[in-house]
Short mmCIF file of C-alpha atoms and ligand atoms in Angstrom, two decimals:
data_model
loop_
_atom_site.label_atom_id
_atom_site.label_comp_id
_atom_site.label_asym_id
_atom_site.label_seq_id
_atom_site.Cartn_x
_atom_site.Cartn_y
_atom_site.Cartn_z
CA MET A 1104 31.01 -8.19 21.37
CA ASN A 1105 31.26 -4.44 20.81
CA ASN A 1106 28.80 -3.01 18.28
CA ILE A 1107 30.94 -0.80 16.01
CA TYR A 1108 27.87 1.15 14.89
CA LYS A 1109 26.77 2.07 18.42
CA PRO A 1110 27.25 5.81 18.94
CA HIS A 1111 28.50 7.47 22.10
CA LEU A 1112 26.01 9.88 23.65
CA ALA A 1113 27.00 13.53 23.66
CA VAL A 1114 25.25 16.55 25.16
CA ILE A 1115 24.92 19.82 23.24
CA LYS A 1116 26.54 22.35 25.57
CA GLU A 1117 26.09 25.30 23.23
CA VAL A 1118 24.49 26.03 19.87
CA ILE A 1119 26.26 28.72 17.84
CA GLU A 1120 24.17 30.27 15.05
CA GLU A 1121 26.94 30.79 12.50
CA SER A 1122 24.74 32.06 9.65
CA PHE A 1123 21.18 31.81 8.36
CA ASP A 1124 21.68 28.11 7.43
CA THR A 1125 24.70 26.90 9.42
CA LYS A 1126 25.07 25.97 13.09
CA THR A 1127 27.89 24.78 15.29
CA PHE A 1128 27.24 22.34 18.13
CA ARG A 1129 29.67 22.47 21.04
CA LEU A 1130 29.53 18.93 22.41
CA LYS A 1131 30.66 16.97 25.42
CA PHE A 1132 30.36 13.21 25.77
CA LYS A 1133 27.98 12.19 28.57
CA ASP A 1134 30.58 9.79 29.90
CA ASP A 1135 33.65 11.67 31.22
CA LYS A 1136 35.96 8.73 30.49
CA THR A 1137 34.83 8.66 26.84
CA HIS A 1138 35.35 12.42 26.61
CA ASN A 1139 38.86 12.23 28.06
CA LEU A 1140 39.89 9.29 25.88
CA PHE A 1141 38.44 10.70 22.62
CA THR A 1142 41.36 11.68 20.36
CA PHE A 1143 41.37 12.67 16.72
CA LYS A 1144 43.46 14.44 14.10
CA PRO A 1145 42.63 17.46 11.90
CA GLY A 1146 40.74 16.31 8.80
CA GLN A 1147 38.98 13.37 10.45
CA PHE A 1148 35.21 13.09 10.51
CA ALA A 1149 32.46 11.44 12.56
CA GLU A 1150 28.89 10.20 12.11
CA TYR A 1151 26.44 12.30 14.13
CA SER A 1152 22.97 10.92 14.86
CA ALA A 1153 19.69 12.68 15.37
CA PHE A 1154 17.74 9.95 17.16
CA GLY A 1155 14.89 8.60 15.06
CA ASP A 1156 16.05 10.35 11.88
CA GLY A 1157 19.46 8.88 11.10
CA GLU A 1158 23.09 9.87 10.81
CA SER A 1159 25.00 12.59 8.96
CA THR A 1160 28.71 12.87 8.20
CA PHE A 1161 30.52 16.00 9.39
CA CYS A 1162 34.17 16.70 10.01
CA ILE A 1163 35.24 17.55 13.53
CA SER A 1164 35.59 21.31 13.27
CA SER A 1165 37.34 22.01 16.58
CA SER A 1166 41.03 21.35 17.07
CA PRO A 1167 42.29 18.35 19.08
CA THR A 1168 44.50 20.86 20.93
CA ARG A 1169 41.35 22.32 22.53
CA LYS A 1170 40.01 19.48 24.61
CA ASP A 1171 37.10 20.90 26.65
CA PHE A 1172 34.57 20.32 23.85
CA ILE A 1173 34.38 18.85 20.42
CA GLU A 1174 32.55 20.82 17.76
CA CYS A 1175 30.82 20.10 14.49
CA SER A 1176 29.34 22.66 12.11
CA PHE A 1177 26.60 21.79 9.67
CA LYS A 1178 24.63 23.39 6.90
CA VAL A 1179 20.93 22.56 7.09
CA TYR A 1180 20.34 20.38 4.07
CA GLY A 1181 18.21 17.24 4.22
CA LYS A 1182 16.37 15.10 6.74
CA VAL A 1183 19.07 14.58 9.36
CA THR A 1184 20.44 18.12 9.35
CA GLN A 1185 16.88 19.48 9.61
CA SER A 1186 16.34 17.23 12.59
CA LEU A 1187 19.64 18.34 14.21
CA ASN A 1188 18.63 21.93 13.50
CA ARG A 1189 15.61 21.49 15.79
CA LEU A 1190 17.77 20.51 18.79
CA ASN A 1191 18.76 22.86 21.60
CA LYS A 1192 21.33 23.26 24.33
CA GLY A 1193 20.98 20.32 26.75
CA ASP A 1194 19.72 17.87 24.12
CA THR A 1195 21.59 14.64 23.35
CA ILE A 1196 22.94 13.36 20.04
CA GLY A 1197 25.00 10.30 19.08
CA ILE A 1198 28.58 10.35 17.78
CA ARG A 1199 30.56 7.52 16.12
CA GLY A 1200 34.16 8.10 15.17
CA PRO A 1201 36.65 9.54 14.62
CA TYR A 1202 37.01 8.06 11.13
CA GLY A 1203 39.23 8.53 8.11
CA ASN A 1204 42.74 9.84 7.63
CA SER A 1205 43.96 13.34 8.39
CA PHE A 1206 46.12 16.17 7.07
CA PRO A 1207 49.78 15.10 7.56
CA LEU A 1208 50.62 17.98 9.90
CA ASP A 1209 53.66 16.24 11.39
CA ASP A 1210 55.20 15.95 7.91
CA LEU A 1211 54.40 19.60 7.21
CA LYS A 1212 56.42 20.91 10.18
CA GLY A 1213 58.94 23.52 9.00
CA LYS A 1214 56.85 24.37 5.92
CA ASN A 1215 54.71 27.34 4.94
CA ILE A 1216 51.02 26.46 4.86
CA LEU A 1217 48.46 28.02 2.55
CA PHE A 1218 44.88 27.35 3.68
CA ILE A 1219 42.14 27.84 1.10
CA ALA A 1220 38.50 27.30 2.06
CA GLY A 1221 35.14 27.96 0.48
CA GLY A 1222 31.65 27.54 1.92
CA ILE A 1223 31.25 24.83 4.57
CA GLY A 1224 34.74 23.62 3.52
CA ILE A 1225 35.99 26.08 6.15
CA ALA A 1226 34.92 23.52 8.84
CA PRO A 1227 37.83 21.03 8.40
CA VAL A 1228 40.15 23.93 7.56
CA ARG A 1229 39.23 25.76 10.77
CA CYS A 1230 40.16 22.67 12.81
CA THR A 1231 43.50 22.50 10.99
CA ILE A 1232 44.21 26.25 11.27
CA GLU A 1233 43.60 26.16 15.02
CA TYR A 1234 45.85 23.13 15.39
CA VAL A 1235 48.64 24.91 13.48
CA LEU A 1236 48.14 28.16 15.43
CA ASP A 1237 48.33 26.22 18.71
CA ASN A 1238 51.68 24.85 17.46
CA ARG A 1239 52.69 28.07 15.71
CA ASP A 1240 56.45 27.75 16.24
CA GLN A 1241 56.53 24.51 14.23
CA TYR A 1242 55.30 26.04 10.97
CA LYS A 1243 56.63 28.92 8.84
CA ASN A 1244 54.41 31.44 6.99
CA ILE A 1245 50.66 30.92 7.26
CA ILE A 1246 48.26 32.34 4.69
CA ILE A 1247 44.48 31.85 4.96
CA ILE A 1248 42.12 32.54 2.05
CA TYR A 1249 38.46 32.00 2.94
CA GLY A 1250 35.64 32.70 0.51
CA ALA A 1251 31.85 32.67 0.84
CA ARG A 1252 29.02 33.46 -1.53
CA SER A 1253 28.03 36.55 0.44
CA THR A 1254 28.80 38.30 3.71
CA GLY A 1255 25.72 36.58 5.17
CA ASP A 1256 27.24 33.18 4.37
CA LEU A 1257 30.51 33.78 6.27
CA ILE A 1258 30.82 31.63 9.39
CA TYR A 1259 33.24 31.46 12.37
CA LYS A 1260 33.18 35.27 12.55
CA ASP A 1261 34.93 35.41 15.97
CA GLU A 1262 37.71 33.04 14.88
CA VAL A 1263 38.15 34.86 11.57
CA LYS A 1264 38.55 38.16 13.45
CA GLU A 1265 41.25 36.56 15.63
CA TRP A 1266 43.09 35.32 12.52
CA ILE A 1267 42.87 38.78 10.93
CA ASP A 1268 44.18 40.43 14.12
CA ARG A 1269 47.20 38.11 14.39
CA LYS A 1270 50.45 39.55 13.06
CA ASP A 1271 51.91 36.10 12.33
CA VAL A 1272 49.14 35.07 9.90
CA LYS A 1273 48.02 36.66 6.63
CA THR A 1274 44.24 36.30 6.34
CA ILE A 1275 42.20 37.24 3.27
CA ILE A 1276 38.42 36.96 3.35
CA THR A 1277 36.49 37.27 0.12
CA VAL A 1278 32.88 37.14 -1.03
CA ASP A 1279 31.62 36.45 -4.54
CA PRO A 1280 30.90 39.48 -6.72
CA GLY A 1281 27.46 40.83 -5.78
CA GLY A 1282 27.64 39.17 -2.33
CA GLU A 1283 29.14 42.15 -0.51
CA SER A 1284 27.16 44.20 2.02
CA PRO A 1285 27.57 48.03 1.98
CA SER A 1286 29.94 47.92 4.99
CA TRP A 1287 32.10 45.04 3.66
CA LYS A 1288 35.85 45.78 3.91
CA GLY A 1289 37.24 42.46 2.68
CA GLU A 1290 37.94 41.28 -0.85
CA VAL A 1291 35.29 40.80 -3.54
CA GLY A 1292 36.05 38.03 -6.02
CA PHE A 1293 35.98 34.27 -6.49
CA VAL A 1294 38.56 32.28 -4.52
CA PRO A 1295 40.71 31.31 -7.57
CA THR A 1296 40.93 34.98 -8.67
CA VAL A 1297 41.87 36.12 -5.17
CA LEU A 1298 44.47 33.35 -4.96
CA GLU A 1299 45.98 34.43 -8.27
CA LYS A 1300 46.17 38.03 -7.04
CA THR A 1301 47.72 36.98 -3.71
CA ALA A 1302 50.29 34.83 -5.56
CA PRO A 1303 51.75 33.01 -2.54
CA ALA A 1304 55.21 31.45 -2.96
CA SER A 1305 55.01 27.74 -3.70
CA GLU A 1306 58.50 26.89 -2.50
CA ASN A 1307 58.45 24.84 0.73
CA THR A 1308 54.67 25.40 0.90
CA ALA A 1309 51.77 22.97 1.27
CA ALA A 1310 48.27 23.99 0.18
CA ILE A 1311 45.27 22.71 2.17
CA LEU A 1312 42.17 23.23 0.08
CA CYS A 1313 38.54 22.42 1.01
CA GLY A 1314 35.35 23.64 -0.57
CA PRO A 1315 32.68 22.95 -3.16
CA PRO A 1316 33.80 20.90 -6.20
CA VAL A 1317 33.53 23.92 -8.52
CA MET A 1318 35.92 25.90 -6.34
CA ILE A 1319 38.40 23.01 -6.17
CA LYS A 1320 38.17 22.58 -9.96
CA PHE A 1321 39.14 26.19 -10.70
CA THR A 1322 41.59 26.63 -7.80
CA ILE A 1323 43.87 23.68 -8.57
CA PRO A 1324 45.03 25.07 -11.97
CA VAL A 1325 45.87 28.37 -10.26
CA LEU A 1326 47.94 26.52 -7.64
CA THR A 1327 49.67 24.52 -10.37
CA GLY A 1328 50.36 27.76 -12.29
CA LEU A 1329 51.94 29.21 -9.13
CA GLY A 1330 54.32 26.25 -9.08
CA PHE A 1331 52.65 24.01 -6.46
CA LYS A 1332 53.45 20.34 -7.03
CA ASP A 1333 50.59 17.81 -7.12
CA ASP A 1334 51.99 16.18 -3.96
CA ASP A 1335 51.84 19.48 -2.06
CA ILE A 1336 48.14 20.10 -2.69
CA TYR A 1337 45.87 18.44 -0.11
CA THR A 1338 42.10 18.38 -0.35
CA THR A 1339 39.16 16.37 0.97
CA LEU A 1340 36.61 14.34 -0.99
CA GLU A 1341 33.07 14.30 0.39
CA ASN A 1342 31.40 11.27 -1.13
CA ARG A 1343 28.11 10.26 0.40
CA MET A 1344 28.82 7.86 3.28
CA LYS A 1345 26.91 5.36 5.36
CA CYS A 1346 29.10 3.25 7.65
CA GLY A 1347 32.14 5.54 7.70
CA LEU A 1348 34.53 2.67 8.27
CA GLY A 1349 35.07 0.77 5.05
CA LYS A 1350 32.27 -1.83 5.39
CA CYS A 1351 29.28 -0.80 3.25
CA GLY A 1352 30.92 0.17 -0.07
CA ARG A 1353 28.83 3.33 -0.35
CA CYS A 1354 31.68 5.81 -0.72
CA ASN A 1355 34.16 4.03 -2.96
CA ILE A 1356 35.78 5.29 -6.15
CA GLY A 1357 37.22 2.21 -7.87
CA ASN A 1358 39.00 0.36 -5.09
CA VAL A 1359 39.52 3.46 -2.95
CA TYR A 1360 37.23 3.89 0.07
CA VAL A 1361 36.88 7.62 0.69
CA CYS A 1362 35.87 6.97 4.32
CA LYS A 1363 38.92 4.80 5.12
CA ASP A 1364 41.63 5.82 2.63
CA GLY A 1365 40.48 9.48 2.77
CA PRO A 1366 38.79 11.89 3.09
CA VAL A 1367 42.19 13.67 2.72
CA PHE A 1368 43.95 13.09 -0.61
CA THR A 1369 46.76 14.85 -2.44
CA TYR A 1370 46.01 16.10 -5.93
CA ALA A 1371 48.57 13.53 -7.15
CA GLN A 1372 46.39 10.75 -5.63
CA ILE A 1373 43.17 12.22 -7.02
CA LYS A 1374 44.64 12.25 -10.52
CA CYS A 1375 45.08 8.45 -10.27
CA LEU A 1376 41.41 7.79 -9.37
CA PRO A 1377 39.21 6.21 -12.05
CA GLN A 1378 37.96 8.57 -14.79
CA GLU A 1379 34.31 8.13 -13.70
CA TYR A 1380 35.16 10.35 -10.74
C1 FAD B 1266 33.93 13.37 5.04
C2 FAD B 1266 32.79 14.33 4.99
C3 FAD B 1266 32.81 15.46 5.79
C4 FAD B 1266 31.73 16.36 5.75
N1 FAD B 1266 31.76 17.43 6.59
C5 FAD B 1266 30.71 18.26 6.62
C6 FAD B 1266 30.68 19.33 7.58
O1 FAD B 1266 31.60 19.53 8.36
N2 FAD B 1266 29.57 20.12 7.57
C7 FAD B 1266 28.52 19.93 6.68
O2 FAD B 1266 27.55 20.70 6.72
N3 FAD B 1266 28.54 18.94 5.78
C8 FAD B 1266 29.60 18.09 5.74
N4 FAD B 1266 29.59 17.05 4.86
C9 FAD B 1266 28.42 16.88 3.95
C10 FAD B 1266 27.29 16.27 4.75
O3 FAD B 1266 27.60 14.97 5.17
C11 FAD B 1266 25.98 16.19 3.95
O4 FAD B 1266 25.67 17.42 3.35
C12 FAD B 1266 24.91 15.83 4.95
O5 FAD B 1266 25.09 14.49 5.31
C13 FAD B 1266 23.52 16.03 4.45
O6 FAD B 1266 22.76 15.50 5.50
P1 FAD B 1266 21.21 15.36 5.50
O7 FAD B 1266 20.92 14.12 6.20
O8 FAD B 1266 20.58 16.57 6.05
O9 FAD B 1266 20.86 15.24 3.99
P2 FAD B 1266 20.12 13.98 3.25
O10 FAD B 1266 18.67 14.08 3.62
O11 FAD B 1266 20.84 12.75 3.65
O12 FAD B 1266 20.41 14.36 1.84
C14 FAD B 1266 19.87 15.49 1.15
C15 FAD B 1266 20.32 15.43 -0.29
O13 FAD B 1266 21.73 15.64 -0.37
C16 FAD B 1266 22.38 14.53 -0.95
N5 FAD B 1266 23.63 14.36 -0.21
C17 FAD B 1266 23.76 14.23 1.12
N6 FAD B 1266 25.07 14.12 1.46
C18 FAD B 1266 25.76 14.17 0.30
C19 FAD B 1266 27.14 14.11 -0.01
N7 FAD B 1266 28.09 13.97 0.93
N8 FAD B 1266 27.49 14.19 -1.32
C20 FAD B 1266 26.56 14.35 -2.28
N9 FAD B 1266 25.25 14.42 -2.03
C21 FAD B 1266 24.84 14.32 -0.76
C22 FAD B 1266 21.42 13.39 -0.80
O14 FAD B 1266 21.62 12.39 -1.78
C23 FAD B 1266 20.09 14.08 -0.94
O15 FAD B 1266 19.79 14.31 -2.29
C24 FAD B 1266 30.63 16.13 4.88
C25 FAD B 1266 30.61 14.98 4.07
C26 FAD B 1266 31.67 14.08 4.14
C27 FAD B 1266 31.61 12.85 3.32
S1 FES B 1267 30.95 4.73 3.94
FE1 FES B 1267 30.74 2.60 4.06
S2 FES B 1267 32.50 1.92 2.98
FE2 FES B 1267 32.79 4.06 3.08
#
């Protein structure tokens, strides 16, 4: 019988130092057949293992439209991410997944999409942006708002430059007040303030919003004030997980399993979750 917890082995083909505390691993499964058969959708996540130290949950930050590698980006945090941080090009890690639901990008065809990301929340958003850009003719106006604490915290600098250079995407990058370097040419301000100033049209528009809870908390009222309906606001919940596939009960809120029923939820769905959340 197949062991559902057994990870596939993947080799680190490249380590990208995104910032002082965040890295991206460019990965390829050791087994070519596994690599070719591995499919996922934007918003899904996987369990990544550092052998001997355990597993960590990260979204898949590359787009399924770019098949040569899969990528994950992680902030160095606790035991497992510290262990992953010590690995180098050529080393092997384990991957289980993909797990969870995804952003409903088929249903969003023909709509405008507003992407809002803060901190490491840019990882699932980057995957989704690249998917949409690789299918650009199927979506209308694209606006990207990405905020970080400081210029030193910004990640995906090459990708961000490409988004800024594109004429068919409006990209706004902001850092928190006090976080700007002397040469900074982007916005200065918290994400909700910058969103309010940008005032994107809500008609026929879906908002995809990922970031720290405090950012989500203050951004949703701005979206609502701009006329976005609860059903048109998509975000991800990042409850602590163990199994990733609805077995251990670690991630649940009431009878909702974030790993299986999420991590993507509309604001309308989140409003129905038990008060304790
Ligand atoms: C669906 C999903 C997608 C995610 N995607 C990413 C990603 O792309 N990149 C990224 O850097 N991080 C992501 N995270 C968060 C990431 O899983 C945790 O920060 C990471 O597991 C910490 O790993 P660690 O083993 O180093 O920390 P641990 O040693 O396991 O923990 C360190 C401390 O952080 C707490 N902690 C760990 N994880 C969580 C959590 N999820 N919620 C609340 N407290 C927690 C622990 O209780 C402990 O106090 C995601 C989480 C989820 C659920
Ligand atoms: S992580 Fe085990 S049930 Fe969700």
